[in-house]
CSV table of C-alpha atoms in Angstrom, one decimal:
chain,number,residue,atom,x,y,z
I,1,MET,CA,11.7,116.3,-39.5
I,2,ALA,CA,12.7,113.9,-36.7
I,3,LEU,CA,16.3,114.7,-37.4
I,4,LEU,CA,15.7,118.5,-37.4
I,5,ASP,CA,13.8,118.3,-34.2
I,6,THR,CA,16.7,116.5,-32.4
I,7,MET,CA,19.1,119.3,-33.4
I,8,THR,CA,17.4,121.6,-30.8
I,9,VAL,CA,18.0,119.2,-27.9
I,10,ALA,CA,21.2,119.4,-26.0
I,11,GLY,CA,22.9,116.1,-25.3
I,12,ASN,CA,26.3,114.8,-24.6
I,13,ASN,CA,28.9,115.1,-27.3
I,14,GLY,CA,31.3,112.2,-27.8
I,15,GLU,CA,31.7,108.8,-29.4
I,16,VAL,CA,29.0,106.3,-29.3
I,17,ARG,CA,30.2,103.0,-27.9
I,18,LEU,CA,29.0,100.0,-30.0
I,19,LEU,CA,28.3,96.7,-28.4
I,20,GLY,CA,27.4,93.7,-30.5
I,21,PRO,CA,28.7,91.0,-32.7
I,22,ASP,CA,31.6,91.9,-35.0
I,23,ASP,CA,30.1,90.4,-38.1
I,24,ALA,CA,29.0,91.4,-41.6
I,25,ASN,CA,25.6,92.7,-40.5
I,26,THR,CA,27.1,95.0,-37.9
I,27,THR,CA,29.7,96.2,-40.4
I,28,LEU,CA,27.0,97.0,-42.9
I,29,LEU,CA,25.0,98.8,-40.2
I,30,ARG,CA,28.1,101.0,-39.4
I,31,THR,CA,28.7,101.6,-43.1
I,32,GLU,CA,25.1,102.7,-43.9
I,33,LEU,CA,24.8,104.8,-40.7
I,34,ALA,CA,28.0,106.7,-41.7
I,35,ARG,CA,26.4,108.0,-44.9
I,36,PHE,CA,24.0,110.2,-42.9
I,37,ALA,CA,24.8,113.7,-41.9
I,38,PRO,CA,25.7,114.8,-39.4
I,39,ARG,CA,28.1,112.0,-39.0
I,40,ILE,CA,27.9,109.9,-35.8
I,41,ASP,CA,31.2,108.6,-34.4
I,42,LEU,CA,30.9,104.9,-33.5
I,43,SER,CA,33.5,102.9,-31.7
I,44,ALA,CA,34.7,99.5,-32.9
I,45,PRO,CA,32.1,96.8,-32.2
I,46,SER,CA,32.8,94.9,-29.0
I,47,ALA,CA,31.3,91.4,-28.3
I,48,ASP,CA,32.6,91.4,-24.7
I,49,LEU,CA,29.4,92.0,-22.8
I,50,ALA,CA,30.8,90.9,-19.5
I,51,GLY,CA,33.2,93.8,-19.2
I,52,ALA,CA,31.2,96.4,-21.2
I,53,ALA,CA,29.9,98.2,-18.1
I,54,SER,CA,33.4,99.0,-16.9
I,55,GLY,CA,34.3,101.1,-20.0
I,56,SER,CA,33.6,104.7,-20.5
I,57,GLY,CA,31.1,106.4,-22.8
I,58,SER,CA,28.0,108.4,-22.2
I,59,VAL,CA,26.0,106.8,-25.1
I,60,THR,CA,25.9,103.0,-25.7
I,61,MET,CA,24.3,101.3,-28.7
I,62,LEU,CA,23.6,97.6,-28.0
I,63,VAL,CA,23.0,95.7,-31.3
I,64,LEU,CA,20.8,92.6,-31.0
I,65,ASP,CA,19.4,90.2,-33.5
I,66,ALA,CA,15.8,91.0,-34.6
I,67,GLY,CA,14.7,87.4,-34.3
I,68,VAL,CA,15.8,86.8,-30.6
I,69,VAL,CA,14.2,88.2,-27.5
I,70,ILE,CA,16.6,90.0,-25.1
I,71,GLY,CA,18.2,87.6,-22.6
I,72,ALA,CA,19.1,87.9,-19.0
I,73,THR,CA,22.7,88.7,-19.8
I,74,GLU,CA,21.7,91.7,-21.9
I,75,VAL,CA,19.2,92.9,-19.3
I,76,ASP,CA,21.8,92.8,-16.6
I,77,LEU,CA,24.2,94.7,-18.9
I,78,VAL,CA,21.6,97.4,-19.6
I,79,ARG,CA,21.1,97.7,-15.8
I,80,ARG,CA,24.8,98.1,-15.1
I,81,LEU,CA,25.3,100.6,-18.0
I,82,SER,CA,22.4,102.7,-16.8
I,83,ALA,CA,23.7,102.6,-13.2
I,84,ALA,CA,27.0,103.9,-14.6
I,85,GLY,CA,25.3,106.9,-16.2
I,86,SER,CA,25.3,105.8,-19.8
I,87,ARG,CA,22.4,106.2,-22.1
I,88,VAL,CA,21.6,102.9,-23.7
I,89,LEU,CA,19.9,102.5,-27.1
I,90,LEU,CA,18.9,99.0,-28.1
I,91,VAL,CA,19.0,98.3,-31.9
I,92,LEU,CA,17.2,95.2,-33.4
I,93,ASN,CA,19.2,94.7,-36.6
I,94,GLY,CA,17.9,92.5,-39.4
I,95,THR,CA,14.1,93.1,-39.4
I,96,HIS,CA,14.0,92.2,-43.1
I,97,ALA,CA,14.8,88.5,-42.2
I,98,HIS,CA,12.3,88.2,-39.3
I,99,LEU,CA,8.6,88.6,-39.9
I,100,ASP,CA,7.9,88.4,-36.2
I,101,TRP,CA,10.3,91.2,-35.2
I,102,GLN,CA,7.5,93.3,-33.8
I,103,SER,CA,6.6,90.6,-31.3
I,104,VAL,CA,10.3,90.3,-30.4
I,105,ARG,CA,10.5,94.0,-29.8
I,106,ASP,CA,7.3,94.0,-27.7
I,107,ARG,CA,8.5,91.1,-25.6
I,108,SER,CA,11.9,92.7,-25.1
I,109,ALA,CA,10.3,95.9,-24.0
I,110,GLU,CA,8.2,94.0,-21.5
I,111,LEU,CA,11.3,92.3,-20.0
I,112,LEU,CA,13.0,95.7,-19.7
I,113,ALA,CA,10.0,97.3,-18.1
I,114,ALA,CA,9.7,94.4,-15.6
I,115,ALA,CA,13.4,95.0,-14.7
I,116,GLY,CA,12.6,98.7,-14.1
I,117,LEU,CA,14.7,99.9,-17.1
I,118,ASP,CA,13.7,102.7,-19.4
I,119,CYS,CA,15.5,101.8,-22.7
I,120,GLU,CA,14.4,102.7,-26.2
I,121,ILE,CA,14.3,99.9,-28.8
I,122,VAL,CA,14.9,100.9,-32.5
I,123,PRO,CA,14.3,98.2,-35.2
I,124,VAL,CA,16.5,98.6,-38.3
I,125,SER,CA,17.6,96.7,-41.4
I,126,ALA,CA,21.0,97.7,-42.9
I,127,ARG,CA,20.3,95.5,-45.9
I,128,LEU,CA,17.1,97.4,-46.7
I,129,ALA,CA,19.0,100.6,-46.4
I,130,LEU,CA,21.6,99.3,-48.9
I,131,ALA,CA,18.9,98.2,-51.3
I,132,ALA,CA,17.2,101.6,-51.0
I,133,ARG,CA,20.4,103.4,-51.7
I,134,THR,CA,21.1,101.2,-54.7
I,135,ALA,CA,17.6,101.6,-56.2
I,136,ALA,CA,17.3,105.2,-55.1
I,137,ASP,CA,14.0,104.3,-53.3
I,138,SER,CA,13.2,106.8,-50.5
I,139,ALA,CA,10.2,104.7,-49.3
I,140,LEU,CA,12.4,101.7,-48.8
I,141,LEU,CA,14.9,103.8,-46.9
I,142,ASP,CA,12.1,104.8,-44.5
I,143,ARG,CA,11.3,101.2,-44.0
I,144,SER,CA,14.9,100.4,-43.1
I,145,GLY,CA,14.7,102.5,-39.9
I,146,LEU,CA,18.2,103.9,-40.4
I,147,ALA,CA,17.0,107.5,-40.6
I,148,SER,CA,15.2,107.1,-37.2
I,149,LEU,CA,18.3,105.5,-35.6
I,150,HIS,CA,20.5,108.3,-36.9
I,151,ALA,CA,18.1,110.9,-35.6
I,152,ARG,CA,18.0,109.3,-32.2
I,153,LEU,CA,21.8,109.0,-32.0
I,154,ALA,CA,22.2,112.6,-33.1
I,155,ALA,CA,19.8,113.8,-30.3
I,156,LEU,CA,21.9,111.9,-27.7
I,157,THR,CA,25.3,113.1,-28.9
I,158,THR,CA,24.5,116.8,-29.8
I,159,ASP,CA,25.8,119.5,-27.4
I,160,THR,CA,25.0,123.2,-27.3
I,161,THR,CA,28.2,124.3,-29.0
I,162,THR,CA,27.6,122.4,-32.2
I,163,VAL,CA,23.8,122.7,-32.5
I,164,ASP,CA,23.9,125.4,-35.2
I,165,THR,CA,26.6,123.6,-37.2
I,166,ARG,CA,24.9,120.2,-37.1
I,167,ARG,CA,21.5,121.8,-37.7
I,168,SER,CA,22.7,123.4,-40.9
I,169,ALA,CA,24.2,120.1,-42.1
I,170,ALA,CA,21.1,118.2,-41.2
I,171,ALA,CA,18.9,120.7,-42.9
I,172,ALA,CA,21.0,120.6,-46.1
I,173,GLN,CA,20.7,116.8,-46.0
I,174,VAL,CA,17.0,116.8,-45.4
I,175,VAL,CA,16.4,119.3,-48.3
I,176,ALA,CA,18.5,117.2,-50.7
I,177,GLN,CA,16.7,114.1,-49.8
I,178,THR,CA,13.3,115.8,-50.1
I,179,LEU,CA,14.2,117.2,-53.5
I,180,ASP,CA,15.1,113.6,-54.6
I,181,ARG,CA,11.7,112.3,-53.3
I,182,ILE,CA,9.8,115.1,-55.1
I,183,ALA,CA,11.7,114.3,-58.4
I,184,GLN,CA,10.8,110.6,-58.0
I,185,GLU,CA,7.2,111.4,-57.3
I,186,GLU,CA,6.9,113.7,-60.3
I,187,LYS,CA,8.5,111.0,-62.5
I,188,LEU,CA,6.0,108.4,-61.3
I,189,LEU,CA,3.0,110.7,-61.7
I,190,ALA,CA,4.0,111.9,-65.2
I,191,ALA,CA,4.5,108.3,-66.4
I,192,GLY,CA,1.4,107.0,-64.7
I,193,SER,CA,3.5,104.2,-63.2
I,194,GLU,CA,1.4,104.1,-60.0
I,195,ALA,CA,-1.8,103.6,-61.8
I,196,GLU,CA,-0.2,101.0,-64.0
I,197,MET,CA,1.1,99.1,-61.1
I,198,LEU,CA,-2.3,99.2,-59.4
I,199,ARG,CA,-4.0,97.9,-62.5
I,200,ALA,CA,-1.4,95.2,-62.9
I,201,GLU,CA,-1.8,94.1,-59.4
I,202,ARG,CA,-5.6,94.1,-59.7
I,203,ALA,CA,-5.4,92.0,-62.8
I,204,ARG,CA,-3.1,89.5,-61.2
I,205,LEU,CA,-5.3,89.2,-58.1
I,206,LEU,CA,-8.4,88.7,-60.2
I,207,ALA,CA,-6.6,86.0,-62.3
I,208,GLU,CA,-5.7,84.2,-59.1
I,209,ARG,CA,-8.9,84.8,-57.3
I,210,ASP,CA,-9.9,81.1,-56.9
I,211,GLY,CA,-6.6,80.5,-55.1
I,212,GLY,CA,-5.5,77.8,-57.5
I,213,ARG,CA,-8.6,75.7,-56.7
I,214,ALA,CA,-9.3,74.7,-60.3
I,215,VAL,CA,-5.7,73.3,-60.8
I,216,ALA,CA,-5.8,71.6,-57.4
I,217,VAL,CA,-9.2,70.0,-58.0
I,218,SER,CA,-8.2,68.8,-61.5
I,219,THR,CA,-5.0,67.3,-60.1
I,220,LEU,CA,-6.9,65.7,-57.2
I,221,ARG,CA,-9.3,64.0,-59.5
I,222,ALA,CA,-6.6,62.6,-61.7
I,223,GLN,CA,-4.7,61.3,-58.7
I,224,LEU,CA,-7.8,59.8,-57.3
I,225,ASN,CA,-8.5,57.9,-60.5
I,226,LEU,CA,-4.9,56.7,-60.6
I,227,ALA,CA,-5.1,55.7,-56.9
I,228,ARG,CA,-8.4,53.8,-57.5
I,229,MET,CA,-6.9,51.8,-60.3
I,230,ASP,CA,-3.7,51.0,-58.4
I,231,LEU,CA,-5.5,49.9,-55.3
I,232,LEU,CA,-8.0,47.7,-57.1
I,233,THR,CA,-5.2,46.1,-59.0
I,234,GLN,CA,-3.3,45.5,-55.8
I,235,VAL,CA,-6.4,44.0,-54.1
I,236,GLY,CA,-7.0,41.7,-57.1
I,237,HIS,CA,-3.4,40.5,-57.1
I,238,ARG,CA,-3.4,39.8,-53.3
I,239,VAL,CA,-6.7,38.0,-53.4
I,240,ARG,CA,-5.6,35.8,-56.3
I,241,ALA,CA,-2.4,35.0,-54.3
I,242,LEU,CA,-4.6,34.1,-51.3
I,243,HIS,CA,-6.8,31.9,-53.4
I,244,ALA,CA,-3.9,30.0,-55.0
I,245,GLU,CA,-2.3,29.4,-51.6
I,246,ALA,CA,-5.7,28.2,-50.2
I,247,ARG,CA,-6.1,25.7,-53.0
I,248,THR,CA,-2.6,24.4,-52.7
I,249,GLU,CA,-3.1,23.9,-48.9
I,250,LEU,CA,-6.5,22.3,-49.4
I,251,ASP,CA,-5.1,19.6,-51.7
I,252,ARG,CA,-2.7,18.5,-49.0
I,253,LEU,CA,-5.2,18.4,-46.1
I,254,ASP,CA,-6.7,15.3,-44.7
I,255,ARG,CA,-10.2,15.0,-43.3
I,256,ALA,CA,-9.3,16.5,-39.9
I,257,GLY,CA,-7.4,19.4,-41.6
I,258,ARG,CA,-10.4,20.2,-43.8
I,259,VAL,CA,-12.5,20.6,-40.7
I,260,ARG,CA,-10.1,23.3,-39.4
I,261,PHE,CA,-9.6,24.9,-42.8
I,262,PRO,CA,-12.3,27.6,-42.6
I,263,GLU,CA,-10.8,29.1,-39.4
I,264,ARG,CA,-7.3,29.2,-41.0
I,265,LEU,CA,-8.7,30.9,-44.0
I,266,ARG,CA,-10.3,33.6,-41.7
I,267,SER,CA,-6.9,34.2,-40.2
I,268,ALA,CA,-5.4,34.6,-43.6
I,269,VAL,CA,-8.1,37.0,-44.6
I,270,ALA,CA,-7.5,39.1,-41.5
I,271,ALA,CA,-3.8,39.3,-42.4
I,272,LEU,CA,-4.7,40.2,-45.9
I,273,THR,CA,-7.0,43.0,-44.7
I,274,ASP,CA,-4.2,44.5,-42.6
I,275,THR,CA,-1.9,44.6,-45.7
I,276,VAL,CA,-4.6,46.2,-47.8
I,277,ASP,CA,-5.3,48.8,-45.0
I,278,ARG,CA,-1.6,49.7,-45.1
I,279,ASP,CA,-1.7,50.1,-48.8
I,280,ILE,CA,-4.7,52.4,-48.6
I,281,ALA,CA,-3.2,54.5,-45.8
I,282,ALA,CA,0.1,54.8,-47.8
I,283,ARG,CA,-1.8,55.8,-50.9
I,284,LEU,CA,-3.8,58.5,-49.0
I,285,THR,CA,-0.6,59.9,-47.7
I,286,GLU,CA,0.9,60.0,-51.2
I,287,LEU,CA,-2.3,61.5,-52.5
I,288,ARG,CA,-2.1,64.3,-49.9
I,289,ALA,CA,1.6,65.0,-50.8
I,290,ARG,CA,0.7,65.3,-54.5
I,291,ALA,CA,-2.3,67.4,-53.9
I,292,ALA,CA,-0.2,69.8,-51.7
I,293,ALA,CA,2.2,70.2,-54.6
I,294,ALA,CA,-0.6,71.1,-57.0
I,295,GLY,CA,-1.1,74.7,-55.9
I,296,PRO,CA,-2.1,77.1,-53.1
I,297,GLY,CA,-5.6,75.8,-52.9
I,298,ALA,CA,-4.5,72.3,-51.7
I,299,PRO,CA,-5.4,71.1,-48.1
I,300,ASP,CA,-2.7,71.2,-45.4
I,301,ARG,CA,-3.3,67.8,-43.8
I,302,ALA,CA,-3.7,64.2,-44.9
I,303,PRO,CA,-7.2,62.6,-45.0
I,304,VAL,CA,-8.0,60.5,-41.9
I,305,TYR,CA,-8.4,56.8,-42.8
I,306,ARG,CA,-10.7,54.9,-40.5
I,307,HIS,CA,-10.0,51.1,-40.3
I,308,ASP,CA,-13.2,49.0,-40.6
I,309,PRO,CA,-13.5,45.4,-39.3
I,310,ALA,CA,-12.0,42.7,-41.5
I,311,PRO,CA,-14.3,41.2,-44.3
I,312,THR,CA,-16.3,38.2,-43.3
I,313,LEU,CA,-16.2,34.8,-45.1
I,314,GLY,CA,-19.8,34.1,-44.4
I,315,PRO,CA,-21.1,30.9,-42.7
I,316,ASP,CA,-19.0,27.7,-42.6
I,317,PRO,CA,-19.5,25.2,-45.4
I,318,GLN,CA,-22.6,23.1,-44.9
I,319,PRO,CA,-22.3,19.3,-44.8
I,320,ARG,CA,-22.5,17.8,-48.2
I,321,GLY,CA,-25.7,15.9,-48.9
I,322,ARG,CA,-25.7,12.5,-50.5
I,323,GLY,CA,-27.1,12.3,-54.0
I,324,VAL,CA,-27.5,9.9,-56.9
I,325,GLU,CA,-23.7,9.9,-57.5
I,326,ASP,CA,-23.1,8.3,-54.1
I,327,HIS,CA,-25.6,5.5,-54.7
I,328,LEU,CA,-24.2,5.0,-58.2
I,329,MET,CA,-20.7,4.7,-56.8
I,330,ILE,CA,-21.8,2.0,-54.4
I,331,VAL,CA,-23.2,0.0,-57.2
I,332,VAL,CA,-20.1,0.6,-59.4
I,333,GLY,CA,-17.8,-0.2,-56.5
I,334,ALA,CA,-19.7,-3.4,-55.7
I,335,SER,CA,-19.6,-4.5,-59.3
I,336,ALA,CA,-16.0,-3.7,-59.6
I,337,GLY,CA,-15.2,-5.6,-56.4
I,338,VAL,CA,-17.2,-8.7,-57.5
I,339,GLY,CA,-15.4,-8.7,-60.8
I,340,LEU,CA,-12.1,-8.3,-59.1
I,341,GLY,CA,-12.9,-11.0,-56.6
I,342,ARG,CA,-13.9,-13.5,-59.3
I,343,LEU,CA,-10.7,-12.7,-61.2
I,344,LEU,CA,-8.7,-13.4,-58.0
I,345,VAL,CA,-10.5,-16.7,-57.1
I,346,SER,CA,-10.7,-18.0,-60.7
I,347,PRO,CA,-7.8,-20.5,-60.1
I,348,LEU,CA,-9.7,-22.0,-57.2
I,349,ALA,CA,-12.8,-22.6,-59.4
I,350,LEU,CA,-10.8,-25.3,-61.3
I,351,VAL,CA,-11.0,-27.4,-58.2
I,352,PRO,CA,-14.6,-28.8,-57.9
I,353,ALA,CA,-14.4,-29.1,-54.1
I,354,LEU,CA,-13.5,-25.4,-53.7
I,355,ASP,CA,-16.0,-24.0,-56.3
I,356,VAL,CA,-18.6,-23.3,-53.6
I,357,ALA,CA,-16.1,-21.6,-51.3
I,358,THR,CA,-15.2,-19.0,-53.9
I,359,ILE,CA,-18.7,-17.4,-53.7
I,360,PRO,CA,-18.3,-15.8,-50.2
I,361,VAL,CA,-14.7,-14.8,-51.0
I,362,THR,CA,-15.9,-13.0,-54.1
I,363,LEU,CA,-18.7,-11.3,-52.1
I,364,LEU,CA,-16.2,-10.1,-49.4
I,365,LEU,CA,-13.8,-8.7,-52.0
I,366,GLY,CA,-16.7,-7.0,-53.7
I,367,ALA,CA,-17.9,-5.4,-50.5
I,368,GLY,CA,-14.4,-4.2,-49.6
I,369,ALA,CA,-13.8,-2.7,-53.0
I,370,ALA,CA,-17.2,-1.0,-52.9
I,371,ALA,CA,-16.4,0.5,-49.5
I,372,TRP,CA,-13.0,1.8,-50.7
I,373,VAL,CA,-14.5,3.3,-53.8
I,374,VAL,CA,-17.3,5.0,-51.9
I,375,ARG,CA,-14.8,6.4,-49.3
I,376,ALA,CA,-12.5,7.7,-52.0
I,377,ARG,CA,-15.4,9.2,-53.8
I,378,ARG,CA,-16.7,10.8,-50.7
I,379,GLN,CA,-13.3,12.4,-49.9
I,380,LEU,CA,-13.1,13.8,-53.5
I,381,ALA,CA,-16.6,15.1,-53.3
I,382,ASP,CA,-16.0,16.7,-49.9
I,383,ARG,CA,-12.8,18.4,-51.2
I,384,ASP,CA,-14.7,19.7,-54.3
I,385,HIS,CA,-17.4,21.0,-52.0
I,386,LEU,CA,-14.9,22.8,-49.8
I,387,ARG,CA,-13.1,24.1,-52.8
I,388,GLN,CA,-16.3,25.6,-54.2
I,389,TRP,CA,-16.9,27.2,-50.8
I,390,VAL,CA,-13.4,28.7,-50.9
I,391,VAL,CA,-14.1,30.2,-54.4
I,392,ASP,CA,-17.3,31.8,-53.2
I,393,ALA,CA,-15.7,33.1,-49.9
I,394,VAL,CA,-12.7,34.5,-51.7
I,395,ALA,CA,-14.9,36.3,-54.2
I,396,ASN,CA,-16.9,37.8,-51.4
I,397,VAL,CA,-13.7,38.9,-49.7
I,398,LYS,CA,-12.4,40.5,-52.9
I,399,ALA,CA,-15.7,42.4,-53.3
I,400,GLN,CA,-15.5,43.7,-49.7
I,401,LEU,CA,-11.9,44.7,-50.0
I,402,GLU,CA,-12.5,46.5,-53.3
I,403,GLN,CA,-15.5,48.3,-51.7
I,404,ARG,CA,-13.2,49.2,-48.7
I,405,ALA,CA,-10.6,50.8,-51.0
I,406,VAL,CA,-13.2,52.7,-53.1
I,407,THR,CA,-15.0,53.9,-50.0
I,408,ALA,CA,-11.7,55.2,-48.5
I,409,LEU,CA,-11.0,57.1,-51.7
I,410,VAL,CA,-14.5,58.6,-51.9
I,411,GLU,CA,-14.3,59.8,-48.3
I,412,ALA,CA,-10.8,61.2,-49.0
I,413,GLU,CA,-12.1,63.0,-52.1
I,414,THR,CA,-14.9,64.5,-50.1
I,415,GLU,CA,-12.7,65.7,-47.3
I,416,LEU,CA,-10.0,67.1,-49.5
I,417,SER,CA,-12.5,68.8,-51.8
I,418,ASP,CA,-14.2,70.5,-48.8
I,419,GLU,CA,-10.9,71.8,-47.5
I,420,MET,CA,-10.0,73.1,-50.9
I,421,VAL,CA,-13.4,74.9,-51.2
I,422,ARG,CA,-12.9,76.4,-47.7
I,423,SER,CA,-9.4,77.5,-48.4
I,424,ALA,CA,-10.3,79.0,-51.8
I,425,ALA,CA,-13.3,80.8,-50.3
I,426,ASP,CA,-11.1,82.4,-47.6
I,427,ARG,CA,-8.6,83.5,-50.3
I,428,MET,CA,-11.4,84.8,-52.6
I,429,LEU,CA,-12.7,86.9,-49.7
I,430,ALA,CA,-9.2,88.3,-49.0
I,431,VAL,CA,-8.7,89.0,-52.7
I,432,ASP,CA,-12.0,90.8,-53.0
I,433,ARG,CA,-11.1,93.1,-50.1
I,434,ARG,CA,-7.7,93.8,-51.7
I,435,VAL,CA,-9.2,94.4,-55.1
I,436,ALA,CA,-11.7,96.9,-53.5
I,437,GLU,CA,-8.7,98.7,-51.9
I,438,LEU,CA,-6.8,98.8,-55.2
I,439,GLU,CA,-9.8,100.2,-57.0
I,440,THR,CA,-10.2,102.9,-54.4
I,441,ALA,CA,-6.5,103.7,-54.7
I,442,LEU,CA,-6.7,103.7,-58.5
I,443,ARG,CA,-9.6,106.2,-58.5
I,444,ARG,CA,-7.7,108.4,-56.1
I,445,ALA,CA,-4.5,108.2,-58.1
I,446,THR,CA,-6.3,109.0,-61.4
I,447,SER,CA,-8.4,111.9,-60.0
I,448,GLY,CA,-5.7,113.5,-57.9
I,449,GLN,CA,-2.8,113.3,-60.4
I,450,PRO,CA,-3.0,116.9,-61.6
I,451,GLY,CA,-3.2,118.3,-58.1
I,452,ARG,CA,-0.3,116.1,-56.9
I,453,LEU,CA,1.9,117.3,-59.8
I,454,ALA,CA,1.1,120.9,-59.0
I,455,ALA,CA,1.9,120.3,-55.3
I,456,CYS,CA,5.2,118.7,-56.2
I,457,ALA,CA,6.2,121.6,-58.5
I,458,ARG,CA,5.3,124.1,-55.7
I,459,ASP,CA,7.3,122.2,-53.1
I,460,ARG,CA,10.3,121.8,-55.4
I,461,GLN,CA,10.3,125.5,-56.1
I,462,ILE,CA,10.3,126.4,-52.4
I,463,LEU,CA,13.1,124.0,-51.6
I,464,GLU,CA,15.2,125.1,-54.5
I,465,GLN,CA,15.1,128.7,-53.1
I,466,TRP,CA,16.3,127.4,-49.6
I,467,THR,CA,19.8,128.5,-48.4
I,468,PRO,CA,21.5,127.6,-45.1
I,469,ASP,CA,21.2,131.2,-44.0
I,470,SER,CA,17.4,131.4,-44.7
I,471,GLY,CA,16.4,129.6,-41.5
I,472,ASN,CA,13.5,127.2,-41.5
């Protein structure tokens, strides 16, 4: 009807000048547009926008990409063409490849209006027109926008001497296309294809109503269990390595080093905590990536890991108290020293004059040996006492690090599960609305099928009786 209405408007006859890139998309646009009647004569595409305004032509079609807003160069070109008396028609080609083509069209229209230019913008897709012709789909042809572009060009290039001729050609084309559409509609109605498609789509939506939440939650739980096992194994391995290193260092320390050892162990635990935190953060990132690949119900961002303070070792080791072992070692040391002293001075006992002098020497040697044994025993006891403190402290650190990892995983599970539930709830709501629309359309298609078949038969009979001389 838009094409027939344009046939009554007098315009300027002549060739339409085509400005745009000389590429495959423009070639396909020219090819598909040439299949419409009446035929529109298009010039060869010219990409020279700088000298375009100097050429002749009463109608100019400027082809732009549907994904790019009109620029200052194109606005200036439209201004110069309009000043030269040419009617400019902007064509956004490739709408099938750009979902935001409407916003691009609106923004381009705002820029043209701001420049004081009255220029029509027509969105088209030559590839959709090709697909519609291949599949004989009239609805897809309407979506391509080629028919609207052809009607607009026909209105701009029709003159009063060719109105009747072009009107007859256009009417014949419209009647042929309408008969094809009626035949397609009758075929669909007779086969019940529309109702079947509606039922199939409703069944598919109901099957996917949860938005993939069940699959995503199951995958998330499996990955969480695997992450928990891996993190606890890593924590145990790192803590054992820390314990072995601490024991080796403790065996080499002297008394002054043992005093400073607790502070050095705290520094090692802080470094170990940083390593474990990096392991946890990396695991959460990997967990997010695997959850995202599980299905559409997965969250769209990684869980936030909050770093807690490093684990504490507890109080420093208390001074070791003296017990029965220390007193026993004094007696054992003195006894051993006296025996060693008597052994050493036994040759002097053979001399009667030196027999009395051996007694103080024996006592001095016994006291010295006792002091050495007691000192050595005290060092060993202090080392064992510090080693036992290290065992307890490392066990405490291991428990805190394991709790740290498990807590991070539990918080991540809670956060990811909440996001999955919210995402699935939004999808379920949208699916419910769509299912309600499908059920309404299904009832309408089922109840109105006989009437639509009768209307198609009546319209087809009327169009089959049409002749070019019969008028409207």
